[in-house]
XYZ file of C-alpha atoms in Angstrom:
732
model
C 149.112 -32.698 37.234
C 151.220 -30.114 38.671
C 149.214 -27.587 37.075
C 145.888 -28.801 38.187
C 147.239 -28.758 41.710
C 147.961 -25.104 41.335
C 144.486 -24.295 39.967
C 142.911 -25.911 43.169
C 145.014 -24.094 45.522
C 144.533 -20.829 43.827
C 140.568 -21.745 44.161
C 141.101 -22.414 47.774
C 142.806 -19.095 48.263
C 139.970 -17.286 46.721
C 137.404 -19.183 48.976
C 139.363 -18.594 52.235
C 139.630 -14.955 51.469
C 135.918 -14.254 50.874
C 132.953 -13.546 53.179
C 131.136 -16.573 54.701
C 127.591 -16.797 55.478
C 127.641 -15.556 58.806
C 129.710 -12.552 57.913
C 127.144 -11.947 55.419
C 124.377 -12.058 57.740
C 125.906 -9.743 60.105
C 126.320 -7.279 57.096
C 122.702 -7.335 56.352
C 121.680 -6.761 59.913
C 123.916 -3.972 60.303
C 122.827 -2.196 56.747
C 119.150 -2.664 58.198
C 119.816 -1.219 61.472
C 121.843 1.973 59.891
C 118.825 2.123 57.622
C 116.404 2.218 60.640
C 118.706 4.712 62.320
C 118.305 7.177 59.250
C 114.743 6.520 59.257
C 114.236 7.239 62.919
C 116.302 10.472 62.644
C 114.156 11.704 59.660
C 110.976 11.009 61.879
C 112.576 13.054 64.594
C 113.604 15.764 62.142
C 110.174 15.980 61.034
C 108.473 15.968 64.252
C 110.862 18.731 65.563
C 110.215 20.859 62.517
C 106.388 20.192 62.960
C 106.199 20.944 66.534
C 109.066 23.111 67.589
C 110.264 24.598 64.548
C 109.122 28.122 65.225
C 110.929 27.970 68.419
C 114.175 26.960 67.134
C 113.971 29.409 64.433
C 113.651 32.270 66.639
C 116.692 30.791 68.634
C 119.012 30.733 65.556
C 117.526 34.038 64.331
C 118.273 35.454 67.736
C 121.964 34.709 67.419
C 122.260 36.294 64.059
C 123.525 39.932 63.707
C 120.155 41.727 62.720
C 119.137 45.262 63.219
C 115.645 46.824 62.759
C 114.841 50.445 63.138
C 111.224 52.066 63.505
C 110.766 54.989 61.204
C 108.177 57.196 62.971
C 105.421 58.936 61.059
C 104.892 62.701 61.600
C 101.556 63.697 62.999
C 99.554 66.163 60.772
C 99.704 69.701 61.683
C 96.433 71.830 62.691
C 96.259 75.047 61.040
C 93.964 78.123 61.343
C 92.209 79.471 58.442
C 95.048 81.671 57.460
C 97.579 78.820 57.479
C 99.081 79.471 60.854
C 100.134 76.506 62.786
C 98.177 75.732 65.782
C 99.526 72.296 66.382
C 102.663 70.809 64.822
C 105.214 67.928 65.180
C 108.771 68.451 65.727
C 111.655 65.774 65.273
C 113.404 64.840 68.485
C 115.868 62.039 69.459
C 116.212 59.261 71.950
C 119.830 58.490 73.130
C 120.334 54.741 72.870
C 123.544 52.798 74.145
C 124.707 49.828 72.891
C 126.973 47.977 75.269
C 127.934 45.440 73.132
C 129.260 47.567 70.409
C 130.873 50.073 72.923
C 132.750 47.148 74.475
C 134.087 45.796 71.211
C 137.334 47.558 71.531
C 139.077 48.234 74.532
C 139.436 52.217 73.806
C 136.031 52.713 73.063
C 134.252 52.827 76.560
C 136.514 55.537 77.988
C 136.817 57.581 74.767
C 132.899 57.442 74.380
C 132.242 58.422 78.137
C 134.714 61.333 77.573
C 132.523 62.387 74.620
C 129.335 62.080 76.463
C 130.529 63.826 79.415
C 131.730 66.779 77.091
C 128.591 67.009 75.228
C 125.724 66.280 77.594
C 126.899 67.725 81.052
C 123.797 66.796 82.735
C 124.035 63.176 82.133
C 125.077 60.822 84.750
C 127.990 59.303 83.205
C 128.764 56.953 85.881
C 125.317 55.325 85.724
C 125.753 54.888 81.985
C 129.189 53.258 82.689
C 127.921 50.976 85.387
C 125.134 49.844 82.892
C 127.486 49.053 80.093
C 129.997 47.206 82.320
C 127.356 45.079 84.033
C 125.385 44.434 80.814
C 127.886 43.837 78.269
C 125.470 41.969 75.817
C 122.820 44.751 76.034
C 122.221 46.509 72.840
C 119.132 48.895 73.585
C 119.357 51.180 76.609
C 117.621 54.519 76.620
C 119.789 57.067 78.353
C 117.685 60.267 77.563
C 114.354 60.992 75.741
C 113.322 63.805 73.214
C 116.437 65.668 72.861
C 116.633 68.381 70.063
C 118.927 68.378 67.308
C 120.666 71.262 68.735
C 121.358 69.367 71.798
C 122.907 66.113 70.051
C 124.570 68.017 67.123
C 128.161 68.581 68.670
C 128.150 64.606 69.616
C 126.976 63.785 66.163
C 129.910 65.795 64.644
C 132.280 64.006 66.943
C 131.012 60.805 66.318
C 131.575 61.453 62.564
C 134.787 62.432 62.711
C 136.704 59.289 62.639
C 140.240 60.681 62.320
C 139.965 62.901 65.558
C 137.774 60.337 67.365
C 138.181 57.080 65.956
C 137.042 55.032 69.107
C 133.569 56.678 69.918
C 131.036 53.753 69.292
C 127.928 52.270 70.759
C 125.764 55.466 71.062
C 123.150 55.979 68.584
C 119.951 58.340 68.152
C 116.373 57.054 67.602
C 113.992 59.320 65.753
C 110.635 60.334 67.523
C 108.123 63.068 67.023
C 107.087 65.454 69.948
C 103.638 67.249 69.702
C 104.149 71.178 69.692
C 101.504 73.951 70.425
C 103.177 77.173 69.312
C 100.860 79.203 71.227
C 100.679 77.439 74.428
C 97.091 77.895 75.770
C 95.475 79.572 72.702
C 92.428 77.484 71.624
C 93.279 74.714 74.168
C 89.524 73.519 74.355
C 89.314 73.565 70.529
C 92.558 71.578 69.972
C 92.936 69.186 72.616
C 96.310 67.411 73.099
C 98.068 64.043 72.275
C 99.328 61.488 74.620
C 101.995 59.044 73.552
C 100.725 55.636 72.673
C 97.040 56.752 72.960
C 96.689 59.472 70.386
C 94.643 62.514 70.419
C 92.798 63.502 73.698
C 89.876 66.051 73.465
C 88.909 68.554 70.847
C 90.236 68.288 67.230
C 93.008 65.942 68.199
C 90.637 63.212 69.200
C 87.743 63.828 66.670
C 90.400 63.921 63.893
C 92.883 61.381 65.074
C 92.484 58.929 62.287
C 93.046 61.767 59.731
C 96.057 63.194 61.732
C 97.737 59.781 62.485
C 100.034 58.056 59.961
C 101.815 54.957 59.665
C 105.229 54.128 61.074
C 107.654 52.662 58.560
C 110.773 50.106 59.154
C 114.161 49.809 58.308
C 115.436 46.237 58.249
C 119.123 45.360 58.283
C 121.021 42.267 58.227
C 124.879 41.247 58.403
C 125.308 38.235 56.535
C 128.469 35.765 56.796
C 130.486 37.932 54.671
C 129.787 41.017 57.099
C 127.804 42.462 54.010
C 124.697 44.640 55.137
C 121.613 43.756 53.653
C 118.853 46.216 54.106
C 115.467 46.973 53.313
C 113.507 50.262 54.028
C 109.763 50.701 54.240
C 109.034 54.430 54.579
C 106.726 55.941 56.996
C 103.559 57.794 55.760
C 102.782 61.000 57.370
C 99.384 61.887 58.591
C 97.358 64.605 56.950
C 97.033 68.203 58.085
C 93.602 69.752 58.777
C 93.064 73.441 58.074
C 90.500 74.792 60.564
C 88.074 77.573 60.367
C 89.300 79.215 63.292
C 90.855 82.471 62.885
C 93.816 82.895 65.383
C 93.497 86.552 65.722
C 89.668 86.187 66.419
C 90.355 83.523 68.953
C 93.266 85.422 70.673
C 90.903 88.448 71.087
C 88.034 86.393 72.612
C 90.905 84.712 74.871
C 92.284 88.054 75.878
C 88.925 89.433 77.342
C 87.798 86.181 78.993
C 91.316 86.409 80.865
C 90.670 89.989 81.336
C 87.190 89.379 82.783
C 88.533 86.758 85.272
C 91.376 88.895 86.533
C 88.789 91.737 87.197
C 86.379 89.427 89.017
C 88.359 86.555 90.686
C 88.306 86.612 94.556
C 85.782 89.336 94.564
C 83.131 88.030 97.096
C 84.415 84.520 97.432
C 87.519 82.352 96.668
C 87.949 81.490 93.237
C 87.643 82.433 89.648
C 85.684 85.705 88.337
C 82.919 83.027 87.371
C 82.433 79.315 87.504
C 82.600 79.070 83.676
C 83.159 81.503 80.916
C 82.402 80.972 77.186
C 82.237 82.438 73.942
C 81.512 81.429 70.412
C 81.740 83.619 67.155
C 80.275 81.993 64.192
C 79.863 82.774 60.389
C 76.117 83.162 60.216
C 76.095 81.892 56.384
C 78.310 78.941 56.654
C 78.169 77.414 60.277
C 82.014 77.937 60.178
C 83.264 78.760 63.977
C 85.853 81.560 63.755
C 86.544 81.538 67.481
C 85.497 79.254 70.428
C 86.790 79.699 73.932
C 86.134 79.146 77.329
C 88.024 79.957 80.853
C 89.809 78.522 82.584
C 92.250 77.370 79.724
C 95.315 75.084 80.268
C 98.736 74.772 78.479
C 98.638 72.417 75.511
C 102.302 71.738 75.920
C 101.713 70.718 79.658
C 98.162 69.816 79.989
C 98.819 68.196 83.556
C 99.931 71.226 85.165
C 97.758 71.396 88.051
C 98.387 75.005 88.755
C 95.470 75.725 86.001
C 93.178 74.091 88.453
C 93.686 76.994 90.969
C 90.264 78.980 91.285
C 87.923 76.162 90.206
C 85.856 74.348 92.463
C 86.954 70.573 93.176
C 84.891 67.885 91.502
C 84.542 64.155 92.728
C 85.780 61.090 91.098
C 82.761 61.043 88.651
C 83.530 64.804 87.929
C 80.325 66.062 89.798
C 80.831 69.131 91.572
C 78.995 69.716 94.766
C 77.161 73.054 95.267
C 79.442 73.978 98.483
C 82.496 72.114 96.804
C 85.946 73.232 98.081
C 87.814 75.886 95.856
C 91.305 74.788 94.802
C 93.873 77.257 96.065
C 97.741 77.520 95.997
C 97.411 76.648 99.710
C 95.353 73.510 99.535
C 95.615 72.183 95.897
C 98.567 69.862 96.922
C 96.668 68.272 99.916
C 93.163 68.196 97.974
C 94.779 66.389 94.916
C 96.890 63.970 96.870
C 95.125 61.063 95.394
C 96.118 60.549 91.823
C 92.858 59.331 90.557
C 91.156 62.565 92.250
C 93.829 64.650 90.536
C 92.919 63.026 87.165
C 89.155 63.729 87.579
C 89.664 67.397 88.157
C 92.274 67.436 85.293
C 89.579 66.018 83.172
C 87.149 68.633 84.094
C 89.604 71.168 83.119
C 89.845 69.810 79.691
C 86.428 69.638 78.754
C 85.035 72.348 76.450
C 82.357 74.361 78.219
C 81.040 75.474 74.913
C 79.976 72.005 73.903
C 80.131 69.916 76.829
C 78.199 71.763 79.794
C 74.372 72.502 79.469
C 72.339 74.801 81.377
C 69.044 76.817 80.847
C 69.246 79.401 78.366
C 66.985 82.064 79.940
C 65.692 84.948 77.702
C 68.043 84.432 74.873
C 65.422 81.828 73.878
C 62.836 84.413 73.443
C 63.596 85.031 69.741
C 62.931 81.413 69.081
C 59.726 81.451 70.806
C 58.592 84.416 68.661
C 59.989 83.049 65.639
C 58.104 79.847 66.263
C 54.695 81.933 66.619
C 55.327 84.123 63.645
C 56.235 81.090 61.266
C 53.437 78.758 62.455
C 50.890 81.534 61.798
C 49.899 81.464 65.574
C 51.298 85.099 65.744
C 51.230 87.976 63.421
C 53.535 90.447 64.875
C 50.829 92.894 65.686
C 49.671 91.710 68.680
C 49.879 93.623 71.968
C 50.177 92.259 75.726
C 49.714 93.744 79.096
C 52.047 92.817 81.661
C 51.158 93.864 85.401
C 54.049 91.891 86.991
C 52.883 88.370 86.920
C 50.704 85.760 85.377
C 48.551 83.107 86.830
C 49.547 79.752 85.449
C 48.193 76.414 87.016
C 46.977 78.020 90.068
C 50.358 79.795 90.691
C 51.595 83.179 89.724
C 54.812 83.551 87.530
C 56.408 86.619 87.722
C 58.152 89.140 85.145
C 61.539 90.575 85.994
C 59.906 93.889 86.560
C 57.216 92.618 88.946
C 58.428 94.970 91.646
C 57.705 98.105 89.435
C 54.210 96.726 88.512
C 55.398 94.975 85.437
C 56.210 95.933 82.172
C 52.833 97.571 80.935
C 51.315 97.115 77.537
C 53.861 95.789 74.951
C 54.018 94.989 71.174
C 55.719 91.802 70.231
C 58.730 94.006 69.582
C 58.452 95.802 72.741
C 58.176 92.261 74.524
C 61.417 91.230 72.954
C 63.194 94.534 73.715
C 62.103 94.593 77.304
C 62.366 90.773 77.990
C 58.992 90.589 79.334
C 58.246 86.883 80.668
C 54.376 87.617 80.852
C 54.201 88.553 77.306
C 56.146 85.733 76.245
C 54.038 83.301 78.293
C 50.817 84.840 76.756
C 52.407 84.196 73.248
C 53.028 80.494 74.394
C 49.209 80.205 75.003
C 48.498 81.359 71.536
C 51.389 78.986 70.063
C 50.384 76.020 71.997
C 52.587 73.023 73.260
C 52.616 71.047 70.088
C 53.562 73.817 67.985
C 56.181 74.959 70.448
C 57.751 71.608 70.573
C 57.679 71.009 66.765
C 59.765 74.097 66.361
C 61.998 73.313 69.368
C 63.028 70.179 67.510
C 63.428 72.154 64.037
C 65.877 74.300 66.102
C 67.789 71.132 66.925
C 67.365 71.335 70.886
C 67.443 67.986 72.254
C 69.642 66.806 69.491
C 73.488 66.902 68.821
C 74.664 69.620 66.383
C 77.255 67.161 65.225
C 80.120 69.636 65.389
C 83.402 68.181 64.596
C 84.604 68.212 67.958
C 85.193 65.618 70.717
C 82.862 65.855 73.635
C 79.517 67.313 72.576
C 76.862 66.724 75.075
C 73.456 64.844 74.301
C 70.612 66.697 75.785
C 67.745 64.459 74.404
C 66.748 63.895 78.285
C 66.802 67.386 79.099
C 64.174 68.874 77.082
C 60.329 68.394 77.340
C 58.244 66.350 75.138
C 54.779 65.887 74.275
C 53.902 63.737 77.445
C 56.054 65.742 79.935
C 55.222 69.482 78.777
C 52.137 70.666 80.848
C 50.770 74.285 81.005
C 53.495 75.230 83.497
C 56.211 73.697 81.416
C 55.047 75.393 78.420
C 54.964 78.865 80.149
C 58.299 78.908 81.398
C 59.827 77.387 78.215
C 58.845 80.405 76.246
C 61.200 82.385 78.161
C 63.936 79.661 78.542
C 63.746 77.848 81.714
C 62.871 74.461 82.615
C 64.994 72.690 79.779
C 68.743 72.671 78.848
C 70.881 73.613 76.014
C 74.506 73.949 75.055
C 76.031 76.754 73.827
C 76.898 75.252 70.290
C 73.087 74.549 69.951
C 71.953 78.031 70.915
C 74.286 79.850 68.632
C 73.792 77.253 65.721
C 69.860 77.585 65.865
C 70.251 81.568 66.467
C 72.196 81.906 63.322
C 69.175 80.206 61.522
C 66.918 82.921 62.763
C 69.075 85.891 61.324
C 70.373 84.450 58.043
C 66.963 84.014 56.115
C 66.121 80.633 57.834
C 69.077 78.242 57.128
C 70.302 75.920 59.647
C 74.045 75.113 58.941
C 75.786 72.291 60.366
C 78.424 73.985 62.602
C 82.046 72.887 61.728
C 85.713 73.593 62.682
C 87.634 72.209 59.623
C 87.393 73.439 55.972
C 89.886 71.283 54.384
C 92.152 68.338 54.705
C 95.637 68.183 53.166
C 98.478 66.090 52.655
C 102.187 66.734 53.683
C 103.050 67.855 50.319
C 100.201 70.557 50.602
C 97.947 68.820 48.001
C 94.049 68.771 48.993
C 92.729 65.610 50.024
C 89.123 66.768 50.734
C 87.504 70.109 51.069
C 84.690 70.282 53.705
C 81.824 72.775 52.298
C 79.183 74.389 54.461
C 76.265 72.017 55.066
C 72.665 73.514 55.161
C 70.626 70.913 57.057
C 67.297 72.364 57.007
C 65.386 75.669 56.973
C 63.819 76.381 60.242
C 61.793 79.702 59.175
C 61.069 81.777 56.443
C 63.316 84.851 55.118
C 60.051 86.993 55.964
C 60.023 85.725 59.593
C 63.877 86.058 59.859
C 63.761 89.708 58.685
C 61.224 90.266 61.601
C 63.520 88.501 64.165
C 66.524 90.644 62.942
C 64.420 93.725 63.612
C 63.238 92.772 67.068
C 66.897 91.835 68.090
C 68.046 95.263 66.980
C 65.563 96.839 69.030
C 66.806 94.807 72.062
C 70.419 96.821 71.536
C 68.760 100.117 70.521
C 66.171 100.536 73.015
C 66.062 97.385 75.326
C 67.863 95.471 77.672
C 71.178 94.844 75.503
C 72.302 98.748 75.164
C 75.547 97.972 76.746
C 76.504 95.329 74.425
C 76.649 97.707 71.323
C 80.533 98.003 70.483
C 82.174 101.522 69.475
C 81.218 102.458 66.120
C 78.701 99.535 65.377
C 74.989 98.796 65.668
C 74.283 95.281 66.283
C 71.426 93.040 67.309
C 70.889 90.404 69.978
C 69.220 89.156 73.201
C 70.129 89.061 76.806
C 69.632 86.224 78.967
C 69.458 85.601 82.740
C 68.569 82.034 83.870
C 68.410 81.083 87.749
C 70.298 77.915 88.300
C 69.757 74.676 90.427
C 69.260 74.907 93.312
C 66.997 78.114 92.757
C 67.970 80.116 95.776
C 67.672 83.543 93.721
C 71.626 84.158 94.335
C 72.992 82.026 91.402
C 72.450 82.887 87.781
C 73.908 82.231 84.153
C 73.979 85.291 82.280
C 74.423 85.426 78.702
C 74.073 87.740 75.374
C 73.510 86.450 71.908
C 74.166 88.758 69.224
C 75.019 89.638 65.631
C 76.906 92.215 63.259
C 76.340 94.084 61.471
C 72.647 95.178 62.293
C 71.614 95.567 58.595
C 73.378 92.501 57.285
C 74.194 89.829 59.694
C 77.727 88.222 59.032
C 78.909 87.062 62.251
C 77.091 85.900 65.477
C 78.420 85.823 68.873
C 77.318 84.079 72.158
C 78.509 85.160 75.434
C 77.952 83.051 78.590
C 79.004 84.135 82.136
C 78.250 81.173 84.462
C 77.602 82.271 88.127
C 79.923 85.459 88.342
C 81.847 86.086 91.534
C 79.642 88.967 92.606
C 77.209 89.682 95.487
C 74.401 90.243 92.853
C 74.721 87.860 89.896
C 71.661 88.717 88.165
C 73.225 91.523 86.310
C 73.259 90.819 82.665
C 75.734 93.655 82.143
C 78.488 91.017 82.889
C 77.720 89.321 79.543
C 76.910 92.544 77.549
C 79.850 94.379 78.485
C 82.188 91.345 77.837
C 80.513 91.049 74.403
C 81.094 94.800 73.698
C 84.942 94.305 74.528
C 85.220 91.442 72.081
C 83.352 93.120 69.300
C 84.969 96.147 69.622
C 88.207 94.502 68.328
C 86.788 91.800 66.290
C 84.815 93.851 63.866
C 87.398 96.231 62.726
C 89.728 93.156 62.412
C 87.263 91.619 60.113
C 87.188 94.743 57.844
C 83.449 95.240 58.724
C 82.615 98.976 58.435
C 81.325 101.283 61.259
C 78.004 102.654 60.810
C 77.645 104.645 64.085
C 79.023 108.179 65.357
C 81.712 107.740 67.736
C 81.740 109.570 70.933
C 84.846 111.193 72.606
C 85.156 108.436 74.885
C 84.797 105.838 72.273
C 87.394 107.487 70.006
C 89.907 107.281 72.812
C 89.378 103.598 73.560
C 89.850 102.923 69.828
C 93.155 104.887 69.974
C 94.342 102.921 73.141
C 93.470 99.644 71.189
C 95.255 100.912 67.883
C 92.177 100.319 66.051
C 91.565 102.451 62.658
C 88.069 103.744 62.040
C 86.847 102.049 59.126
C 83.817 103.460 57.267
C 82.146 102.400 53.983
C 82.770 105.099 51.251
C 79.018 105.564 50.540
C 76.433 108.188 51.284
C 74.181 107.304 54.034
C 70.461 107.260 52.997
C 67.947 109.236 54.982
C 65.650 106.871 56.929
C 62.289 107.613 58.163
C 61.639 108.204 61.741
C 61.186 105.023 63.785
C 57.834 104.230 64.552
C 56.952 104.281 68.254
C 55.849 101.349 70.105
C 52.671 102.665 71.200
C 49.652 100.206 70.878
C 46.667 100.796 68.530
C 43.420 102.078 70.466
C 39.973 101.819 69.321
C 37.304 104.559 69.252
C 36.939 103.761 73.139
C 40.429 104.179 73.767
C 40.817 100.370 74.420
C 43.954 98.624 73.253
C 43.546 96.646 70.174
C 45.420 93.125 70.911
C 45.295 92.064 67.309
C 44.684 88.372 68.539
C 46.944 88.750 71.639
C 45.813 88.523 75.060
C 45.917 91.848 77.130
C 43.509 90.293 80.020
C 45.478 87.644 81.466
C 48.147 89.274 83.566
C 47.647 89.941 87.298
C 48.265 93.243 88.991
C 50.855 92.816 91.564
C 50.132 94.399 95.088
C 52.446 96.912 96.443
C 53.318 94.388 99.196
C 54.432 91.793 96.574
C 56.366 94.395 95.142
C 58.368 94.879 98.208
C 58.639 91.242 98.981
C 60.705 88.451 97.150
C 58.053 85.861 97.982
C 55.527 86.355 95.049
C 53.987 83.027 94.548
C 55.034 81.045 91.475
C 54.519 77.903 89.994
C 56.532 74.570 90.402
C 59.144 73.732 87.781
C 58.020 69.882 87.004
C 60.499 69.410 84.172
C 63.750 67.515 84.207
C 66.730 69.862 84.342
C 70.560 69.448 84.641
C 72.130 70.617 87.909
C 74.920 72.525 86.503
C 76.916 71.704 89.617
C 76.747 67.924 89.557
C 75.730 67.579 85.842
C 72.914 65.189 86.854
C 69.620 65.392 85.302
C 67.320 66.204 88.337
C 63.581 66.834 89.139
C 62.714 70.130 90.247
C 61.945 70.374 93.938
C 61.412 73.904 94.638
C 58.097 75.994 94.581
C 59.902 78.907 92.833
C 60.098 79.735 89.286
C 62.595 82.520 88.387
C 62.157 85.395 86.060
């Protein structure tokens, strides 16, 4: 009994010490609530991750100790044909201050400031100190930009000398590249320049921007919890180099004489430069390679925004247009005239344009070889024709004059004589034989009205500045034969002219011959490209003969350089407005005379002179350039030197170079006398000797000879706008 009592008591104790039903229910409820809380938290975490994950990720990352440095690429070099650097990139350094690091140790601030004061006397140390103390968490503050290694080397040595200067901290240097042009103004129009963040501007820099540019690299650094630096580096890819066809020495000679021309003629009869524009191109006639191209005024490629280069130019408006009576910028007025930043930018843009490819004008008589070649190649002319010029020619009820109208005209001339004497009447008579459709067909073959696609930024379109079948009438044909009424660019003219003298092959003009990688390996070779054949070799030979006659016996005598015979054609074109006071003068030639290797084209746009229609401005400029260029290019002299020429060459330190061959005797040159029949009349051989009109003595003494209206669309060189001619004058 006693034992049973004990068992019951033990069971009672176990029951009393256990959980009753109420407590069990409460526990279940608590467990469910905990599960629900965890479920809710999970849902909330999922929601945060989905909707705000990136935000919190950035916030967390921003609190970590990362560093990331851009590794800049080096822009490719621009070289001349002999490997001389025309443009290159030099490594420079931006000084960066990290206030957080500098303030990490108490001694660092003062020791670092002292080092900066010692190494960079021009720095405003107090300003740097204020920034560091007022912005203790700042880690990127640019103190100075584009410092050279020589400028930072002393500080770098001190910073690396931890024994002597243990507390220098918080200053580092960020790599960058600065574009450098070693020759300042040389080939400024051709090269163009760069603007940080925008790449190349104008010229080769813009045209080949994607080739010259590379790709930045990146150096990533991260300090983990153990303060161990983990780093990943993606190296930069440098840009490619371009090797140009430009010869720096040829370019320098051209620019030397353009500058000399300006110095000799500026402020002569009006304020301003020696001419509104000057331009010269020298091209290899058998490849289309540009050996030299320059215009004046130039600008400093290392400081393209220098407004002092605008002095002497006419001021343009915000659209780049230049009024006929525009203000000339001088030292006295330039600050006031260009006070408006937008207007200053417009005038700088006008300075940066390349006259040789961007400006258009009427070519004048330099177009006559193209007209003659058209007639010969089409069979409309044989080359045996004769024409009589009495001073003017009736065209559409008007008389269009020749430049010799005051002297009674040029008389009776052969085709050769017409080119030599630049006779407008003879060319208009040839135009009648050729006809409008044939003339326009060949003008298109010569590529006028089309771009040449030269590899330079800024070539102008001229498709609206030439006549078409619908717009060319009798008057337009007549004036077009001697280069008035339509517009061209310099690059169009010299490229087409090369095809007239090289056997008829039209080469695409180009400035770059090769693209190379940073290690010097060739990426791409750009070979000469023949686009078409404009005329036959036989016609080409005749044009060469006619152009040599221009220099030997005609209007181009003053273009012949010392020791050489060359060929070429002069040009005098009156500009809009046609007031007989403003002219574009030009000479287009080639050398040597018997085997053309180079072509040269010189344009003088409205020289600073009382009498502008003097083509000698262009021929003498051409002579000066070729007198130095031809010996430099090892082209042998063929002509006897006068005592004056020998002295000239001696002053220029030019060595006389002649071929080591015996000269062959040549037959006496044929005279330009026309063939006469048994009655003494001129045999015109299909030409027209009856259509010219005798100019009276009264007309010879007057400037009011009646001329036909110019009905075509032309470009006003002052404004750059295509306009309809309003005058009743046709220039010679």
